[in-house]
mmCIF file with all atom_site columns, C-alpha atoms in Angstrom:
data_model
loop_
_atom_site.group_PDB
_atom_site.id
_atom_site.type_symbol
_atom_site.label_atom_id
_atom_site.label_alt_id
_atom_site.label_comp_id
_atom_site.label_asym_id
_atom_site.label_entity_id
_atom_site.label_seq_id
_atom_site.pdbx_PDB_ins_code
_atom_site.Cartn_x
_atom_site.Cartn_y
_atom_site.Cartn_z
_atom_site.occupancy
_atom_site.B_iso_or_equiv
_atom_site.pdbx_formal_charge
_atom_site.auth_seq_id
_atom_site.auth_comp_id
_atom_site.auth_asym_id
_atom_site.auth_atom_id
_atom_site.pdbx_PDB_model_num
ATOM 1   C CA . MET A 1 1   ? 45.895 2.420   -55.346 1.00 0.00 ? 976  MET A CA 1
ATOM 2   C CA . LYS A 1 2   ? 44.789 3.042   -51.860 1.00 0.00 ? 977  LYS A CA 1
ATOM 3   C CA . GLU A 1 3   ? 47.392 4.036   -49.200 1.00 0.00 ? 978  GLU A CA 1
ATOM 4   C CA . LEU A 1 4   ? 46.568 2.920   -45.728 1.00 0.00 ? 979  LEU A CA 1
ATOM 5   C CA . MET A 1 5   ? 47.665 4.664   -42.671 1.00 0.00 ? 980  MET A CA 1
ATOM 6   C CA . PRO A 1 6   ? 49.505 2.293   -40.089 1.00 0.00 ? 981  PRO A CA 1
ATOM 7   C CA . SER A 1 7   ? 46.606 2.715   -37.549 1.00 0.00 ? 982  SER A CA 1
ATOM 8   C CA . GLU A 1 8   ? 44.235 1.578   -40.337 1.00 0.00 ? 983  GLU A CA 1
ATOM 9   C CA . ASP A 1 9   ? 46.237 -1.413  -41.399 1.00 0.00 ? 984  ASP A CA 1
ATOM 10  C CA . PRO A 1 10  ? 45.749 -4.482  -39.100 1.00 0.00 ? 985  PRO A CA 1
ATOM 11  C CA . CYS A 1 11  ? 48.710 -6.299  -40.916 1.00 0.00 ? 986  CYS A CA 1
ATOM 12  C CA . VAL A 1 12  ? 51.146 -3.716  -39.718 1.00 0.00 ? 987  VAL A CA 1
ATOM 13  C CA . GLU A 1 13  ? 49.866 -2.862  -36.262 1.00 0.00 ? 988  GLU A CA 1
ATOM 14  C CA . PRO A 1 14  ? 51.629 -4.710  -33.391 1.00 0.00 ? 989  PRO A CA 1
ATOM 15  C CA . SER A 1 15  ? 49.613 -7.707  -32.578 1.00 0.00 ? 990  SER A CA 1
ATOM 16  C CA . PRO A 1 16  ? 49.553 -9.292  -29.141 1.00 0.00 ? 991  PRO A CA 1
ATOM 17  C CA . TYR A 1 17  ? 52.046 -12.036 -28.520 1.00 0.00 ? 992  TYR A CA 1
ATOM 18  C CA . SER A 1 18  ? 51.055 -15.348 -30.045 1.00 0.00 ? 993  SER A CA 1
ATOM 19  C CA . TRP A 1 19  ? 52.109 -18.663 -28.749 1.00 0.00 ? 994  TRP A CA 1
ATOM 20  C CA . SER A 1 20  ? 51.185 -20.471 -31.906 1.00 0.00 ? 995  SER A CA 1
ATOM 21  C CA . ARG A 1 21  ? 53.140 -17.957 -33.991 1.00 0.00 ? 996  ARG A CA 1
ATOM 22  C CA . PHE A 1 22  ? 56.144 -18.392 -31.646 1.00 0.00 ? 997  PHE A CA 1
ATOM 23  C CA . CYS A 1 23  ? 55.957 -22.266 -31.802 1.00 0.00 ? 998  CYS A CA 1
ATOM 24  C CA . PHE A 1 24  ? 55.665 -22.202 -35.513 1.00 0.00 ? 999  PHE A CA 1
ATOM 25  C CA . PHE A 1 25  ? 58.717 -20.040 -36.078 1.00 0.00 ? 1000 PHE A CA 1
ATOM 26  C CA . THR A 1 26  ? 60.684 -21.830 -33.564 1.00 0.00 ? 1001 THR A CA 1
ATOM 27  C CA . LEU A 1 27  ? 59.909 -25.137 -35.252 1.00 0.00 ? 1002 LEU A CA 1
ATOM 28  C CA . ILE A 1 28  ? 60.915 -23.668 -38.648 1.00 0.00 ? 1003 ILE A CA 1
ATOM 29  C CA . PHE A 1 29  ? 64.100 -22.202 -37.219 1.00 0.00 ? 1004 PHE A CA 1
ATOM 30  C CA . LEU A 1 30  ? 64.998 -25.634 -35.787 1.00 0.00 ? 1005 LEU A CA 1
ATOM 31  C CA . ILE A 1 31  ? 64.183 -27.231 -39.054 1.00 0.00 ? 1006 ILE A CA 1
ATOM 32  C CA . PHE A 1 32  ? 66.297 -24.640 -41.002 1.00 0.00 ? 1007 PHE A CA 1
ATOM 33  C CA . LEU A 1 33  ? 69.574 -24.774 -39.014 1.00 0.00 ? 1008 LEU A CA 1
ATOM 34  C CA . PRO A 1 34  ? 69.971 -27.675 -36.693 1.00 0.00 ? 1009 PRO A CA 1
ATOM 35  C CA . GLY A 1 35  ? 67.430 -29.847 -38.493 1.00 0.00 ? 1010 GLY A CA 1
ATOM 36  C CA . GLY A 1 36  ? 68.930 -29.146 -41.940 1.00 0.00 ? 1011 GLY A CA 1
ATOM 37  C CA . ILE A 1 37  ? 72.457 -29.932 -40.673 1.00 0.00 ? 1012 ILE A CA 1
ATOM 38  C CA . SER A 1 38  ? 71.316 -33.187 -39.007 1.00 0.00 ? 1013 SER A CA 1
ATOM 39  C CA . LEU A 1 39  ? 69.695 -34.238 -42.193 1.00 0.00 ? 1014 LEU A CA 1
ATOM 40  C CA . PHE A 1 40  ? 72.704 -33.617 -44.219 1.00 0.00 ? 1015 PHE A CA 1
ATOM 41  C CA . PHE A 1 41  ? 74.697 -35.876 -41.735 1.00 0.00 ? 1016 PHE A CA 1
ATOM 42  C CA . PHE A 1 42  ? 72.169 -38.579 -41.893 1.00 0.00 ? 1017 PHE A CA 1
ATOM 43  C CA . PHE A 1 43  ? 71.560 -38.575 -45.525 1.00 0.00 ? 1018 PHE A CA 1
ATOM 44  C CA . ASP A 1 44  ? 74.952 -37.609 -46.851 1.00 0.00 ? 1019 ASP A CA 1
ATOM 45  C CA . LYS A 1 45  ? 75.717 -41.031 -48.365 1.00 0.00 ? 1020 LYS A CA 1
ATOM 46  C CA . THR A 1 46  ? 73.336 -40.638 -51.221 1.00 0.00 ? 1021 THR A CA 1
ATOM 47  C CA . ARG A 1 47  ? 72.649 -37.960 -53.769 1.00 0.00 ? 1022 ARG A CA 1
ATOM 48  C CA . ILE A 1 48  ? 68.879 -38.245 -53.297 1.00 0.00 ? 1023 ILE A CA 1
ATOM 49  C CA . GLY A 1 49  ? 69.224 -37.979 -49.497 1.00 0.00 ? 1024 GLY A CA 1
ATOM 50  C CA . THR A 1 50  ? 71.395 -34.919 -49.778 1.00 0.00 ? 1025 THR A CA 1
ATOM 51  C CA . GLU A 1 51  ? 68.915 -33.285 -52.136 1.00 0.00 ? 1026 GLU A CA 1
ATOM 52  C CA . THR A 1 52  ? 65.917 -34.149 -49.766 1.00 0.00 ? 1027 THR A CA 1
ATOM 53  C CA . ALA A 1 53  ? 67.874 -32.654 -46.861 1.00 0.00 ? 1028 ALA A CA 1
ATOM 54  C CA . SER A 1 54  ? 68.559 -29.506 -48.912 1.00 0.00 ? 1029 SER A CA 1
ATOM 55  C CA . VAL A 1 55  ? 64.903 -29.185 -49.902 1.00 0.00 ? 1030 VAL A CA 1
ATOM 56  C CA . VAL A 1 56  ? 63.699 -29.524 -46.377 1.00 0.00 ? 1031 VAL A CA 1
ATOM 57  C CA . SER A 1 57  ? 66.131 -26.829 -44.849 1.00 0.00 ? 1032 SER A CA 1
ATOM 58  C CA . TYR A 1 58  ? 65.768 -24.478 -47.976 1.00 0.00 ? 1033 TYR A CA 1
ATOM 59  C CA . THR A 1 59  ? 61.994 -24.439 -47.576 1.00 0.00 ? 1034 THR A CA 1
ATOM 60  C CA . ALA A 1 60  ? 62.178 -23.788 -43.827 1.00 0.00 ? 1035 ALA A CA 1
ATOM 61  C CA . GLY A 1 61  ? 64.647 -20.925 -44.572 1.00 0.00 ? 1036 GLY A CA 1
ATOM 62  C CA . VAL A 1 62  ? 62.347 -19.517 -47.234 1.00 0.00 ? 1037 VAL A CA 1
ATOM 63  C CA . ILE A 1 63  ? 59.297 -19.538 -44.760 1.00 0.00 ? 1038 ILE A CA 1
ATOM 64  C CA . LEU A 1 64  ? 61.462 -18.116 -42.035 1.00 0.00 ? 1039 LEU A CA 1
ATOM 65  C CA . TYR A 1 65  ? 62.950 -15.228 -43.925 1.00 0.00 ? 1040 TYR A CA 1
ATOM 66  C CA . THR A 1 66  ? 60.004 -14.332 -46.178 1.00 0.00 ? 1041 THR A CA 1
ATOM 67  C CA . PHE A 1 67  ? 57.332 -14.096 -43.346 1.00 0.00 ? 1042 PHE A CA 1
ATOM 68  C CA . SER A 1 68  ? 59.245 -13.113 -40.122 1.00 0.00 ? 1043 SER A CA 1
ATOM 69  C CA . ARG A 1 69  ? 60.487 -9.692  -39.111 1.00 0.00 ? 1044 ARG A CA 1
ATOM 70  C CA . ASN A 1 70  ? 64.234 -9.671  -39.648 1.00 0.00 ? 1045 ASN A CA 1
ATOM 71  C CA . ARG A 1 71  ? 66.590 -6.761  -39.129 1.00 0.00 ? 1046 ARG A CA 1
ATOM 72  C CA . GLY A 1 72  ? 63.841 -4.258  -39.035 1.00 0.00 ? 1047 GLY A CA 1
ATOM 73  C CA . MET A 1 73  ? 61.953 -5.470  -42.179 1.00 0.00 ? 1048 MET A CA 1
ATOM 74  C CA . GLN A 1 74  ? 58.115 -5.730  -42.015 1.00 0.00 ? 1049 GLN A CA 1
ATOM 75  C CA . ARG A 1 75  ? 56.808 -9.082  -40.949 1.00 0.00 ? 1050 ARG A CA 1
ATOM 76  C CA . TYR A 1 76  ? 53.956 -10.721 -42.987 1.00 0.00 ? 1051 TYR A CA 1
ATOM 77  C CA . LEU A 1 77  ? 51.231 -12.249 -41.087 1.00 0.00 ? 1052 LEU A CA 1
ATOM 78  C CA . PHE A 1 78  ? 49.507 -15.392 -42.445 1.00 0.00 ? 1053 PHE A CA 1
ATOM 79  C CA . SER A 1 79  ? 46.136 -13.840 -41.187 1.00 0.00 ? 1054 SER A CA 1
ATOM 80  C CA . CYS A 1 80  ? 46.378 -10.745 -43.484 1.00 0.00 ? 1055 CYS A CA 1
ATOM 81  C CA . PRO A 1 81  ? 44.156 -10.928 -46.434 1.00 0.00 ? 1056 PRO A CA 1
ATOM 82  C CA . PHE A 1 82  ? 46.764 -9.909  -48.932 1.00 0.00 ? 1057 PHE A CA 1
ATOM 83  C CA . VAL A 1 83  ? 49.230 -12.675 -47.578 1.00 0.00 ? 1058 VAL A CA 1
ATOM 84  C CA . ARG A 1 84  ? 46.548 -15.330 -47.978 1.00 0.00 ? 1059 ARG A CA 1
ATOM 85  C CA . GLY A 1 85  ? 45.718 -14.133 -51.503 1.00 0.00 ? 1060 GLY A CA 1
ATOM 86  C CA . GLU A 1 86  ? 49.350 -14.484 -52.501 1.00 0.00 ? 1061 GLU A CA 1
ATOM 87  C CA . LEU A 1 87  ? 50.092 -17.852 -50.945 1.00 0.00 ? 1062 LEU A CA 1
ATOM 88  C CA . PRO A 1 88  ? 49.207 -19.895 -54.064 1.00 0.00 ? 1063 PRO A CA 1
ATOM 89  C CA . ARG A 1 89  ? 51.444 -17.662 -56.198 1.00 0.00 ? 1064 ARG A CA 1
ATOM 90  C CA . LEU A 1 90  ? 54.328 -18.034 -53.489 1.00 0.00 ? 1065 LEU A CA 1
ATOM 91  C CA . ALA A 1 91  ? 53.906 -21.758 -53.458 1.00 0.00 ? 1066 ALA A CA 1
ATOM 92  C CA . LEU A 1 92  ? 54.133 -21.947 -57.268 1.00 0.00 ? 1067 LEU A CA 1
ATOM 93  C CA . ARG A 1 93  ? 57.213 -19.795 -57.285 1.00 0.00 ? 1068 ARG A CA 1
ATOM 94  C CA . HIS A 1 94  ? 58.809 -21.894 -54.602 1.00 0.00 ? 1069 HIS A CA 1
ATOM 95  C CA . ALA A 1 95  ? 58.212 -25.093 -56.568 1.00 0.00 ? 1070 ALA A CA 1
ATOM 96  C CA . GLY A 1 96  ? 60.092 -23.498 -59.439 1.00 0.00 ? 1071 GLY A CA 1
ATOM 97  C CA . PHE A 1 97  ? 63.045 -22.550 -57.156 1.00 0.00 ? 1072 PHE A CA 1
ATOM 98  C CA . LEU A 1 98  ? 63.002 -25.946 -55.582 1.00 0.00 ? 1073 LEU A CA 1
ATOM 99  C CA . ILE A 1 99  ? 63.286 -27.344 -59.274 1.00 0.00 ? 1074 ILE A CA 1
ATOM 100 C CA . ALA A 1 100 ? 66.309 -24.904 -59.876 1.00 0.00 ? 1075 ALA A CA 1
ATOM 101 C CA . LEU A 1 101 ? 67.892 -25.931 -56.498 1.00 0.00 ? 1076 LEU A CA 1
ATOM 102 C CA . ILE A 1 102 ? 67.552 -29.662 -57.424 1.00 0.00 ? 1077 ILE A CA 1
ATOM 103 C CA . ALA A 1 103 ? 68.759 -29.093 -60.996 1.00 0.00 ? 1078 ALA A CA 1
ATOM 104 C CA . LEU A 1 104 ? 71.816 -27.142 -59.534 1.00 0.00 ? 1079 LEU A CA 1
ATOM 105 C CA . GLN A 1 105 ? 72.584 -30.127 -57.139 1.00 0.00 ? 1080 GLN A CA 1
ATOM 106 C CA . THR A 1 106 ? 72.041 -32.704 -59.754 1.00 0.00 ? 1081 THR A CA 1
ATOM 107 C CA . GLY A 1 107 ? 74.410 -30.888 -62.155 1.00 0.00 ? 1082 GLY A CA 1
ATOM 108 C CA . ALA A 1 108 ? 77.109 -30.388 -59.401 1.00 0.00 ? 1083 ALA A CA 1
ATOM 109 C CA . PHE A 1 109 ? 76.904 -34.095 -58.479 1.00 0.00 ? 1084 PHE A CA 1
ATOM 110 C CA . LEU A 1 110 ? 77.137 -35.133 -62.120 1.00 0.00 ? 1085 LEU A CA 1
ATOM 111 C CA . ILE A 1 111 ? 80.480 -33.053 -62.595 1.00 0.00 ? 1086 ILE A CA 1
ATOM 112 C CA . GLN A 1 112 ? 81.802 -33.988 -59.211 1.00 0.00 ? 1087 GLN A CA 1
ATOM 113 C CA . PRO A 1 113 ? 83.669 -37.241 -60.311 1.00 0.00 ? 1088 PRO A CA 1
ATOM 114 C CA . HIS A 1 114 ? 85.392 -35.199 -62.936 1.00 0.00 ? 1089 HIS A CA 1
ATOM 115 C CA . LEU A 1 115 ? 86.783 -32.485 -60.706 1.00 0.00 ? 1090 LEU A CA 1
ATOM 116 C CA . SER A 1 116 ? 90.484 -32.299 -59.524 1.00 0.00 ? 1091 SER A CA 1
ATOM 117 C CA . PRO A 1 117 ? 91.163 -33.261 -56.066 1.00 0.00 ? 1092 PRO A CA 1
ATOM 118 C CA . PHE A 1 118 ? 91.693 -29.590 -55.153 1.00 0.00 ? 1093 PHE A CA 1
ATOM 119 C CA . TRP A 1 119 ? 87.850 -29.127 -55.349 1.00 0.00 ? 1094 TRP A CA 1
ATOM 120 C CA . LEU A 1 120 ? 87.062 -32.353 -53.427 1.00 0.00 ? 1095 LEU A CA 1
ATOM 121 C CA . ASN A 1 121 ? 89.525 -32.278 -50.489 1.00 0.00 ? 1096 ASN A CA 1
ATOM 122 C CA . ALA A 1 122 ? 89.443 -29.897 -47.607 1.00 0.00 ? 1097 ALA A CA 1
ATOM 123 C CA . SER A 1 123 ? 92.426 -27.655 -46.997 1.00 0.00 ? 1098 SER A CA 1
ATOM 124 C CA . GLY A 1 124 ? 94.677 -28.331 -43.759 1.00 0.00 ? 1099 GLY A CA 1
ATOM 125 C CA . GLU A 1 125 ? 92.316 -26.668 -41.436 1.00 0.00 ? 1100 GLU A CA 1
ATOM 126 C CA . LYS A 1 126 ? 90.133 -29.135 -39.334 1.00 0.00 ? 1101 LYS A CA 1
ATOM 127 C CA . ARG A 1 127 ? 86.883 -27.472 -39.750 1.00 0.00 ? 1102 ARG A CA 1
ATOM 128 C CA . SER A 1 128 ? 87.125 -26.379 -43.369 1.00 0.00 ? 1103 SER A CA 1
ATOM 129 C CA . LEU A 1 129 ? 85.041 -27.691 -46.096 1.00 0.00 ? 1104 LEU A CA 1
ATOM 130 C CA . PRO A 1 130 ? 86.131 -28.720 -49.610 1.00 0.00 ? 1105 PRO A CA 1
ATOM 131 C CA . PRO A 1 131 ? 85.766 -25.977 -52.228 1.00 0.00 ? 1106 PRO A CA 1
ATOM 132 C CA . PHE A 1 132 ? 83.229 -28.010 -54.098 1.00 0.00 ? 1107 PHE A CA 1
ATOM 133 C CA . VAL A 1 133 ? 80.881 -28.022 -50.929 1.00 0.00 ? 1108 VAL A CA 1
ATOM 134 C CA . ASN A 1 134 ? 81.565 -24.278 -50.322 1.00 0.00 ? 1109 ASN A CA 1
ATOM 135 C CA . ALA A 1 135 ? 80.614 -23.473 -53.903 1.00 0.00 ? 1110 ALA A CA 1
ATOM 136 C CA . LEU A 1 136 ? 77.465 -25.603 -53.633 1.00 0.00 ? 1111 LEU A CA 1
ATOM 137 C CA . LEU A 1 137 ? 76.507 -23.920 -50.402 1.00 0.00 ? 1112 LEU A CA 1
ATOM 138 C CA . PHE A 1 138 ? 77.129 -20.412 -51.885 1.00 0.00 ? 1113 PHE A CA 1
ATOM 139 C CA . ALA A 1 139 ? 75.038 -21.155 -54.873 1.00 0.00 ? 1114 ALA A CA 1
ATOM 140 C CA . GLY A 1 140 ? 72.120 -22.488 -52.831 1.00 0.00 ? 1115 GLY A CA 1
ATOM 141 C CA . GLY A 1 141 ? 72.414 -19.511 -50.548 1.00 0.00 ? 1116 GLY A CA 1
ATOM 142 C CA . ALA A 1 142 ? 72.236 -17.275 -53.347 1.00 0.00 ? 1117 ALA A CA 1
ATOM 143 C CA . LEU A 1 143 ? 69.161 -18.996 -54.665 1.00 0.00 ? 1118 LEU A CA 1
ATOM 144 C CA . LEU A 1 144 ? 67.565 -18.686 -51.308 1.00 0.00 ? 1119 LEU A CA 1
ATOM 145 C CA . LEU A 1 145 ? 68.276 -15.013 -50.931 1.00 0.00 ? 1120 LEU A CA 1
ATOM 146 C CA . THR A 1 146 ? 66.992 -14.351 -54.398 1.00 0.00 ? 1121 THR A CA 1
ATOM 147 C CA . GLU A 1 147 ? 63.690 -16.156 -53.604 1.00 0.00 ? 1122 GLU A CA 1
ATOM 148 C CA . VAL A 1 148 ? 63.191 -14.412 -50.215 1.00 0.00 ? 1123 VAL A CA 1
ATOM 149 C CA . MET A 1 149 ? 63.934 -10.969 -51.693 1.00 0.00 ? 1124 MET A CA 1
ATOM 150 C CA . THR A 1 150 ? 61.383 -11.638 -54.610 1.00 0.00 ? 1125 THR A CA 1
ATOM 151 C CA . ASN A 1 151 ? 58.905 -13.080 -52.311 1.00 0.00 ? 1126 ASN A CA 1
ATOM 152 C CA . ARG A 1 152 ? 59.047 -9.981  -49.882 1.00 0.00 ? 1127 ARG A CA 1
ATOM 153 C CA . SER A 1 153 ? 58.872 -7.662  -52.922 1.00 0.00 ? 1128 SER A CA 1
ATOM 154 C CA . LEU A 1 154 ? 55.818 -9.511  -54.172 1.00 0.00 ? 1129 LEU A CA 1
ATOM 155 C CA . LEU A 1 155 ? 54.076 -9.236  -50.693 1.00 0.00 ? 1130 LEU A CA 1
ATOM 156 C CA . ASN A 1 156 ? 54.980 -5.657  -50.313 1.00 0.00 ? 1131 ASN A CA 1
ATOM 157 C CA . ARG A 1 157 ? 53.417 -4.813  -53.688 1.00 0.00 ? 1132 ARG A CA 1
ATOM 158 C CA . ALA A 1 158 ? 50.381 -6.843  -52.842 1.00 0.00 ? 1133 ALA A CA 1
ATOM 159 C CA . HIS A 1 159 ? 50.249 -5.073  -49.443 1.00 0.00 ? 1134 HIS A CA 1
ATOM 160 C CA . LYS A 1 160 ? 50.414 -1.509  -51.029 1.00 0.00 ? 1135 LYS A CA 1
ATOM 161 C CA . LEU A 1 161 ? 47.634 -2.592  -53.634 1.00 0.00 ? 1136 LEU A CA 1
ATOM 162 C CA . SER A 1 162 ? 45.322 -3.845  -50.828 1.00 0.00 ? 1137 SER A CA 1
#
């Protein structure tokens, strides 16, 4: 295992500002939050529409939090050789997580008609969501967090071995 000094590692050194990187991550952020929310409102009448909207926003969230610098964590540049080498593995893992997300949502929608009204109706507050929706959002968020943490761990290990 070869340890690289920060000055010897082009993947860690601060790079000059990149318009393409800024535009890409801005687009990903807009797809993740506002775009994902608008897709849910547009497609909320069908189960497949809801699953499609969640796959789009989930994928954007994974890209955003896996590769960007967030709360002092290392960023991972697409131009780094070790990142390019791990992209096929990350894509395959992401496909597995998407299958898990769709299976989770399909199961939730299958049990939804059998739930009591408590789970399906929001409480008295105007902006609250039904417990069923909150549980589904929490489970999807936990899946997202798990994927991002394992992706970053995989990239960190690949970086140390490079």
